[in-house]
Coordinates of C-alpha atoms in Angstrom, one line a residue:
Chain A
M1 CA 0.0 0.0 0.0
T2 CA 1.4 3.4 -0.9
L3 CA 1.9 6.2 1.7
A4 CA -0.9 8.2 0.1
R5 CA -3.3 5.3 0.3
K6 CA -2.4 4.7 3.9
Q7 CA -2.9 8.4 4.6
Q8 CA -6.4 8.1 3.1
V9 CA -7.3 5.1 5.1
L10 CA -6.0 6.7 8.3
T11 CA -7.9 9.9 7.7
A12 CA -11.1 8.0 7.2
G13 CA -10.5 6.1 10.4
L14 CA -9.7 9.3 12.4
I15 CA -12.7 11.1 11.1
G16 CA -14.9 8.2 12.2
F17 CA -13.1 8.2 15.6
T18 CA -13.7 11.9 16.0
L19 CA -17.4 11.9 15.0
W20 CA -18.4 8.7 16.7
P21 CA -18.7 10.4 20.2
L22 CA -21.3 12.7 18.7
A23 CA -23.3 9.7 17.5
Q24 CA -22.9 8.0 20.9
M25 CA -24.2 11.2 22.5
E26 CA -27.3 11.0 20.2
L27 CA -27.8 7.4 21.3
V28 CA -27.6 8.6 24.9
H29 CA -30.2 11.3 24.2
R30 CA -32.5 9.1 22.2
F31 CA -32.4 5.7 23.9
G32 CA -31.0 6.6 27.4
I33 CA -27.9 4.5 27.0
S34 CA -25.1 5.1 29.4
P35 CA -22.6 7.9 28.4
W36 CA -19.9 5.6 30.1
K37 CA -19.9 3.1 27.3
L38 CA -19.6 2.5 23.5
A39 CA -16.4 4.7 23.1
G40 CA -18.1 8.1 23.7
W41 CA -15.5 8.9 26.4
G42 CA -18.2 9.9 28.9
M43 CA -16.8 7.9 31.8
Y44 CA -18.1 9.3 35.1
A45 CA -20.3 11.8 33.3
T46 CA -23.4 10.4 35.0
P47 CA -24.1 8.3 38.1
R48 CA -24.5 4.6 37.2
I49 CA -27.3 3.1 39.2
S50 CA -28.4 -0.5 38.5
P51 CA -32.0 -0.9 37.3
G52 CA -34.6 -3.0 39.0
L53 CA -37.5 -4.9 37.5
A54 CA -40.8 -6.3 38.5
I55 CA -42.9 -9.0 36.7
L56 CA -46.7 -9.0 36.7
V57 CA -48.6 -11.9 35.3
Q58 CA -52.3 -12.2 34.3
E59 CA -54.3 -15.4 34.3
G60 CA -57.7 -15.5 32.6
D61 CA -59.8 -12.5 33.7
Q62 CA -57.9 -11.9 36.9
P63 CA -56.1 -8.6 37.5
P64 CA -52.3 -8.4 37.0
A65 CA -50.4 -9.8 40.0
P66 CA -46.7 -10.2 40.9
M67 CA -45.3 -13.5 39.6
P68 CA -45.7 -15.9 42.5
T69 CA -42.7 -18.1 41.9
V70 CA -39.8 -17.2 39.6
P71 CA -38.2 -20.2 37.7
P72 CA -34.4 -20.3 37.7
E73 CA -34.2 -19.7 33.9
V74 CA -36.3 -16.5 34.3
R75 CA -34.1 -15.4 37.2
V76 CA -31.0 -15.9 35.1
A77 CA -32.6 -13.9 32.2
C78 CA -33.5 -11.1 34.6
Q79 CA -29.9 -10.9 35.9
R80 CA -28.6 -10.8 32.3
L81 CA -31.2 -8.1 31.4
Q82 CA -30.2 -6.0 34.3
R83 CA -26.6 -6.1 33.4
K84 CA -27.4 -5.1 29.8
R85 CA -30.0 -2.6 30.8
L86 CA -27.5 -0.7 33.0
W87 CA -25.6 0.3 29.9
L88 CA -28.0 0.0 27.0
R89 CA -31.3 1.1 28.7
D90 CA -34.0 1.3 26.0
L91 CA -31.8 -0.6 23.5
A92 CA -32.2 -3.7 25.8
P93 CA -35.9 -4.5 25.9
P94 CA -37.0 -7.4 28.2
D95 CA -38.3 -9.6 25.3
E96 CA -36.4 -12.7 26.5
V97 CA -37.8 -12.3 30.1
G98 CA -41.3 -11.8 28.7
R99 CA -41.0 -14.9 26.5
L100 CA -39.7 -17.1 29.2
V101 CA -42.3 -16.0 31.7
L102 CA -45.1 -16.7 29.2
A103 CA -43.6 -20.1 28.5
S104 CA -43.2 -21.0 32.2
K105 CA -47.0 -21.4 32.7
R106 CA -49.7 -22.1 30.1
E107 CA -52.3 -20.2 32.2
Y108 CA -50.4 -16.9 31.8
R109 CA -52.4 -14.8 29.3
R110 CA -50.4 -11.7 29.6
V111 CA -47.0 -10.6 31.2
T112 CA -45.9 -7.1 32.1
V113 CA -42.3 -6.5 32.7
I114 CA -41.8 -3.2 34.5
L115 CA -38.3 -1.8 34.4
L116 CA -37.4 0.5 37.2
Q117 CA -34.5 2.9 36.5
P118 CA -33.3 5.1 39.4
V119 CA -31.9 8.4 38.1
L120 CA -30.3 11.3 40.0
D121 CA -32.4 14.4 39.1
T122 CA -30.0 17.2 38.1
T123 CA -32.4 19.9 39.4
S124 CA -33.6 18.6 42.7
G125 CA -30.5 16.4 43.4
M126 CA -32.9 13.6 44.5
V127 CA -32.9 10.0 43.3
R128 CA -36.2 9.2 41.6
T129 CA -37.3 6.1 39.7
E130 CA -38.4 6.1 36.1
E131 CA -40.7 3.2 35.2
K132 CA -41.2 1.7 31.8
A133 CA -43.6 -1.2 31.2
Y134 CA -43.4 -3.8 28.4
D135 CA -46.4 -6.0 27.7
Y136 CA -46.3 -9.5 26.3
N137 CA -49.4 -11.4 25.3
R138 CA -49.9 -15.0 24.5
Chain B
M1 CA 1.5 -5.5 26.5
L2 CA -1.6 -3.6 27.8
S3 CA -3.9 -5.5 25.5
I4 CA -2.5 -8.8 26.5
T5 CA -2.8 -7.9 30.2
E6 CA -6.4 -6.7 29.5
V7 CA -7.5 -10.0 28.1
W8 CA -5.8 -12.1 30.8
E9 CA -7.3 -9.9 33.5
Y10 CA -10.8 -10.2 32.0
E11 CA -10.6 -14.0 32.0
L12 CA -9.1 -14.1 35.5
E13 CA -11.9 -11.8 36.7
G14 CA -14.5 -14.2 35.2
L15 CA -12.7 -17.1 37.0
K16 CA -12.9 -15.2 40.3
L17 CA -16.6 -14.6 39.8
G18 CA -17.2 -18.3 39.5
G19 CA -16.9 -18.7 35.7
V20 CA -14.4 -20.8 33.8
F21 CA -11.1 -19.6 32.4
S22 CA -11.2 -19.6 28.6
W23 CA -7.7 -20.1 27.2
P24 CA -8.0 -19.5 23.5
L25 CA -8.3 -15.6 23.5
P26 CA -5.5 -14.9 26.1
V27 CA -3.2 -17.4 24.3
F28 CA -4.0 -15.9 20.9
V29 CA -3.4 -12.3 21.9
T30 CA -0.2 -13.2 23.7
L31 CA 1.1 -14.9 20.5
C32 CA 0.0 -11.9 18.5
G33 CA 1.7 -9.5 20.9
G34 CA 4.9 -11.6 20.6
A35 CA 4.6 -11.5 16.8
A36 CA 4.1 -7.7 16.8
C37 CA 7.5 -7.3 18.5
L38 CA 9.2 -9.1 15.6
P39 CA 10.0 -6.8 12.6
A40 CA 9.0 -9.5 10.0
W41 CA 5.7 -10.2 11.7
R42 CA 4.9 -6.8 13.1
R43 CA 2.0 -5.8 10.9
L44 CA 0.4 -9.2 10.9
G45 CA 0.9 -9.3 14.7
F46 CA -0.8 -6.0 15.3
F47 CA -3.6 -6.8 12.9
S48 CA -4.3 -10.1 14.6
L49 CA -4.0 -8.4 18.0
A50 CA -6.7 -5.9 16.8
M51 CA -8.9 -8.8 15.8
G52 CA -8.3 -10.4 19.2
M53 CA -9.2 -7.1 20.9
A54 CA -12.4 -6.9 18.8
V55 CA -13.3 -10.3 20.2
A56 CA -12.6 -8.9 23.7
V57 CA -14.9 -6.0 22.9
W58 CA -17.6 -8.4 21.8
N59 CA -17.1 -10.7 24.9
A60 CA -17.6 -7.9 27.4
F61 CA -20.2 -6.0 25.4
P62 CA -22.0 -3.8 26.4
A63 CA -19.9 -3.4 29.5
T64 CA -16.7 -3.1 27.5
G65 CA -14.3 -0.5 28.9
N66 CA -13.6 2.4 26.5
H67 CA -9.9 1.7 26.6
V68 CA -10.5 -1.7 25.0
Y69 CA -12.0 0.0 22.0
L70 CA -9.0 2.4 22.0
E71 CA -6.5 -0.5 22.2
C72 CA -8.3 -2.1 19.2
F73 CA -8.1 1.1 17.2
L74 CA -4.4 1.7 18.1
C75 CA -3.5 -1.8 17.1
L76 CA -5.1 -1.3 13.7
I77 CA -3.1 1.9 13.2
C78 CA 0.1 0.1 14.1
A79 CA -0.8 -2.6 11.6
L80 CA -1.4 0.0 8.9
L81 CA 1.8 2.1 9.4
D82 CA 5.4 1.1 9.5
P83 CA 7.3 3.3 12.0
V84 CA 10.6 2.3 10.5
R85 CA 9.8 4.7 7.7
S86 CA 10.1 8.3 8.9
A87 CA 7.0 9.6 7.1
E88 CA 4.9 6.8 8.5
Q89 CA 6.3 7.2 12.0
Q90 CA 5.3 10.9 11.8
L91 CA 1.8 9.9 10.7
L92 CA 1.6 7.4 13.6
T93 CA 2.6 10.0 16.1
R94 CA 0.2 12.6 14.8
S95 CA -2.7 10.1 14.7
V96 CA -2.1 9.1 18.3
R97 CA -1.9 12.7 19.4
W98 CA -5.1 13.5 17.6
I99 CA -6.8 10.5 19.3
G100 CA -5.6 11.8 22.7
C101 CA -7.1 15.3 22.0
V102 CA -10.4 13.8 20.9
I103 CA -10.7 11.6 24.1
M104 CA -9.9 14.5 26.4
F105 CA -12.2 16.9 24.6
F106 CA -15.2 14.6 24.7
A107 CA -14.5 13.5 28.3
G108 CA -14.9 17.1 29.3
V109 CA -17.9 17.8 27.0
Q110 CA -19.8 14.8 28.2
K111 CA -19.3 15.9 31.8
L112 CA -20.6 19.3 30.9
V113 CA -23.7 18.3 28.8
H114 CA -25.1 15.8 31.2
G115 CA -25.3 18.4 34.0
Y116 CA -23.8 16.5 36.9
Y117 CA -20.6 18.5 37.3
T118 CA -21.7 22.2 37.1
N119 CA -23.7 21.7 40.3
G120 CA -21.3 19.2 42.0
L121 CA -23.8 16.4 41.9
M122 CA -21.5 13.8 40.5
P123 CA -18.7 14.1 43.1
S124 CA -21.3 14.3 45.9
Y125 CA -23.0 11.1 44.6
L126 CA -19.6 9.4 44.2
F127 CA -18.7 10.4 47.7
Q128 CA -20.7 7.4 49.0
E129 CA -18.1 5.1 47.5
P130 CA -15.2 4.7 49.8
R131 CA -12.6 5.0 47.0
F132 CA -13.9 8.4 46.1
G133 CA -15.0 9.3 49.7
R134 CA -11.3 9.5 50.7
I135 CA -10.7 12.1 48.0
F136 CA -13.8 14.2 48.1
G137 CA -13.8 14.1 51.9
W138 CA -11.1 16.7 51.8
L139 CA -13.4 19.1 50.0
L140 CA -16.5 18.8 52.2
P141 CA -17.2 20.2 55.7
A142 CA -18.0 17.5 58.2
S143 CA -21.7 18.3 58.4
E144 CA -22.1 18.0 54.6
A145 CA -20.1 14.7 54.6
Q146 CA -22.3 13.3 57.3
R147 CA -25.4 14.3 55.4
L148 CA -24.2 12.6 52.2
H149 CA -23.2 9.5 54.1
S150 CA -26.7 9.2 55.5
Y151 CA -28.2 8.6 52.0
N152 CA -28.5 5.1 50.6
G153 CA -28.5 6.1 46.9
L154 CA -31.9 4.5 46.3
D155 CA -35.2 5.9 45.2
G156 CA -36.1 9.0 47.3
S157 CA -32.7 9.6 48.7
G158 CA -31.1 13.0 48.5
P159 CA -30.8 15.8 47.9
Y160 CA -27.2 15.3 46.8
L161 CA -26.8 19.0 46.0
V162 CA -24.0 20.6 48.0
S163 CA -23.0 24.1 48.7
A164 CA -19.3 23.5 49.7
P165 CA -17.3 25.9 47.5
A166 CA -14.3 23.6 47.4
L167 CA -16.3 20.7 46.0
L168 CA -18.1 22.9 43.5
L169 CA -14.8 24.3 42.3
A170 CA -13.2 20.9 42.0
S171 CA -16.3 19.5 40.2
N172 CA -16.2 22.3 37.6
A173 CA -12.5 22.2 37.3
V174 CA -12.6 18.6 36.1
W175 CA -14.6 19.3 32.9
I176 CA -13.0 22.6 32.2
F177 CA -9.5 21.1 32.7
E178 CA -10.3 18.2 30.3
I179 CA -11.5 20.5 27.5
A180 CA -8.6 23.0 28.1
L181 CA -6.1 20.1 28.1
A182 CA -7.4 18.9 24.7
V183 CA -6.7 22.4 23.3
A184 CA -3.4 22.8 25.1
L185 CA -2.2 19.5 23.8
F186 CA -3.2 20.5 20.3
V187 CA -1.3 23.8 20.4
A188 CA 2.5 23.3 20.0
S189 CA 3.5 26.1 22.4
T190 CA 1.5 24.6 25.4
R191 CA 2.0 21.0 24.5
R192 CA 4.9 20.1 26.8
A193 CA 3.3 21.7 29.9
A194 CA -0.1 20.1 29.0
V195 CA 1.6 16.6 28.9
F196 CA 2.8 17.0 32.5
A197 CA -0.4 18.5 33.7
G198 CA -2.3 15.7 32.0
I199 CA -0.2 13.0 33.6
V200 CA -0.7 14.5 37.0
F201 CA -4.5 14.8 36.3
V202 CA -4.7 11.1 35.1
V203 CA -2.8 9.9 38.2
L204 CA -5.1 12.0 40.5
V205 CA -8.3 10.7 38.8
E206 CA -7.1 7.1 38.8
S207 CA -6.3 7.3 42.5
G208 CA -10.0 7.4 42.9
A209 CA -11.4 5.7 39.8
R210 CA -8.7 3.0 39.8
E211 CA -9.2 2.3 36.1
I212 CA -5.5 1.2 36.1
M213 CA -5.3 0.0 32.5
F214 CA -7.0 3.1 31.1
G215 CA -4.7 5.2 33.2
V216 CA -1.5 3.5 31.9
L217 CA -2.7 3.5 28.3
F218 CA -3.6 7.2 28.5
V219 CA -0.3 8.2 30.1
S220 CA 1.4 6.4 27.2
V221 CA -0.8 8.4 24.7
L222 CA 0.1 11.6 26.5
L223 CA 3.8 10.8 26.3
M224 CA 3.4 10.6 22.5
F225 CA 3.0 14.4 22.6
L226 CA 6.6 14.8 23.7
S227 CA 9.2 15.2 21.0
T228 CA 11.5 12.7 22.8
D229 CA 10.7 9.0 22.8
A230 CA 9.5 9.1 26.3
N231 CA 7.4 5.9 26.0
R232 CA 10.7 3.9 25.8
F233 CA 11.2 4.9 29.4
F234 CA 7.6 4.3 30.3
V235 CA 7.5 0.7 29.1
P236 CA 9.2 -0.8 32.2
I237 CA 6.8 1.1 34.4
A238 CA 3.8 -0.1 32.4
A239 CA 5.2 -3.6 32.5
V240 CA 5.5 -3.5 36.3
V241 CA 1.9 -2.2 36.5
C242 CA 0.7 -5.0 34.2
V243 CA 2.4 -7.6 36.4
I244 CA 0.9 -6.1 39.5
V245 CA -2.6 -6.1 37.9
L246 CA -2.3 -9.8 37.0
L247 CA -0.8 -10.8 40.3
T248 CA -3.7 -9.0 42.0
Q249 CA -6.2 -10.8 39.9
L250 CA -4.6 -14.1 40.8
G251 CA -5.0 -13.1 44.5
W252 CA -1.2 -13.1 45.0
L253 CA -1.1 -9.5 46.1
P254 CA -3.3 -8.1 48.8
V255 CA -4.2 -5.0 46.8
E256 CA -7.7 -3.9 45.8
L257 CA -7.6 -2.4 42.4
H258 CA -11.3 -1.9 41.5

C-alpha cells in the first residue's frame, strides 16, 4: 500500500473516531444508553445506578399480579437483562424475560415486565425512579 | 502489552466470579503480541491483535471498557503504518496525538452536557463510594459529609446538592480542565506543559477511579505528545503495573484495584 493510500485510510478512520462520540451522545439522548460506554468517552459523566425490575402476570380474567414463583431460567434472564440494561437502557428490551415467563406457565395470558431505572435528578438532586412497562401477550 | 494484560485480566476476573477460564483468546493475543514485536511479523501481529481485541470488545459488550476500543483502534493503526519509515512514523505520532485530544475533549464535553458537574452532583454522589470518599472528603465540611453519608443512593434519597465551594470548584475544574487540556495538547507552544499537567491529572483521577489499565494507556498516549521517545522509558513502568494487575487478579497480592 502506498503512503498516500495509507494516509487516506487513516484519515477516514480518524474522522470516524472523531465523529463517533457525537453519534454516541445522540444514542444517549434518544435511547437513554449510558454515556460511560460505547467509546463516547463519557466515563463518570453520570451516576451509574443499577435498574430493578418487576414482573406482573395475568391469568384469565384476573387482574395483573406479581409472579408468584420465579423459575431459575427467568431469574438468570432477569440478571442478564439488568446487566445489559444498566448500559443500553431502551436498546435492551426485556423480550427474553417476557417470552420465558409466558412459556413458564400455560395459564399466563399476559405478562408485564416493569423496568425501574433510578436516576439522579439534576435539578432537585434527589434519586427518583423512572418506570417503563413492556407488555407481552400469549 | 496492555492488550495482553487486559485479556488475561478479563478472563481471571471471570474465573474469580465463578466462571471458567477460557484459554483461546488470552493465548491468541499473547502470541499476536509476541509477533508484533518481531519486525518481520509486526504488521500481521498488530492486525491479529486488533482482531483479538475486537473479540474482547464483543465478549464484554456492552460493559466493554472504552480503553479496549481504544486499544483495538491503536493496534489497527500500528498494523497499517510502518514506524521504521520516517514519514509513517510521523503519521503514527500525529494520529495518536489527535486521538488523545479527541478523548480528552469529549470526556470534558460529556461531563458538561449531562449536567452532573456544574452543580457538583456527581462528586457528591460518588462520595458514597469509599474509594472516592477518601478524595472528596477533603473538600467537604464535616456536616455535609455526614449528610451525604446518610443517603443510601436508592429511590427518594437526597438531595445530593452541596454548597461546599471547594467541592463545586473541583467539580467544575474537572470538565474545564479536560477541555482545556485537549486544546493545550493541540497547540504546539503549550504541549509540553499540557503533557505533564495531563499525567498529574490522570494519576489523580485514577487514584479514585482505579481504572488502572486506562490510566496506563492514556499516560502512554500523552507521552506521544513529547518530541522525545518518552514511551521507551515508560515501558518498564507499564510492565510492572501489568504484572501487579495480573498478580492482584490471581490473588497473590493483597491489593484492591477496583
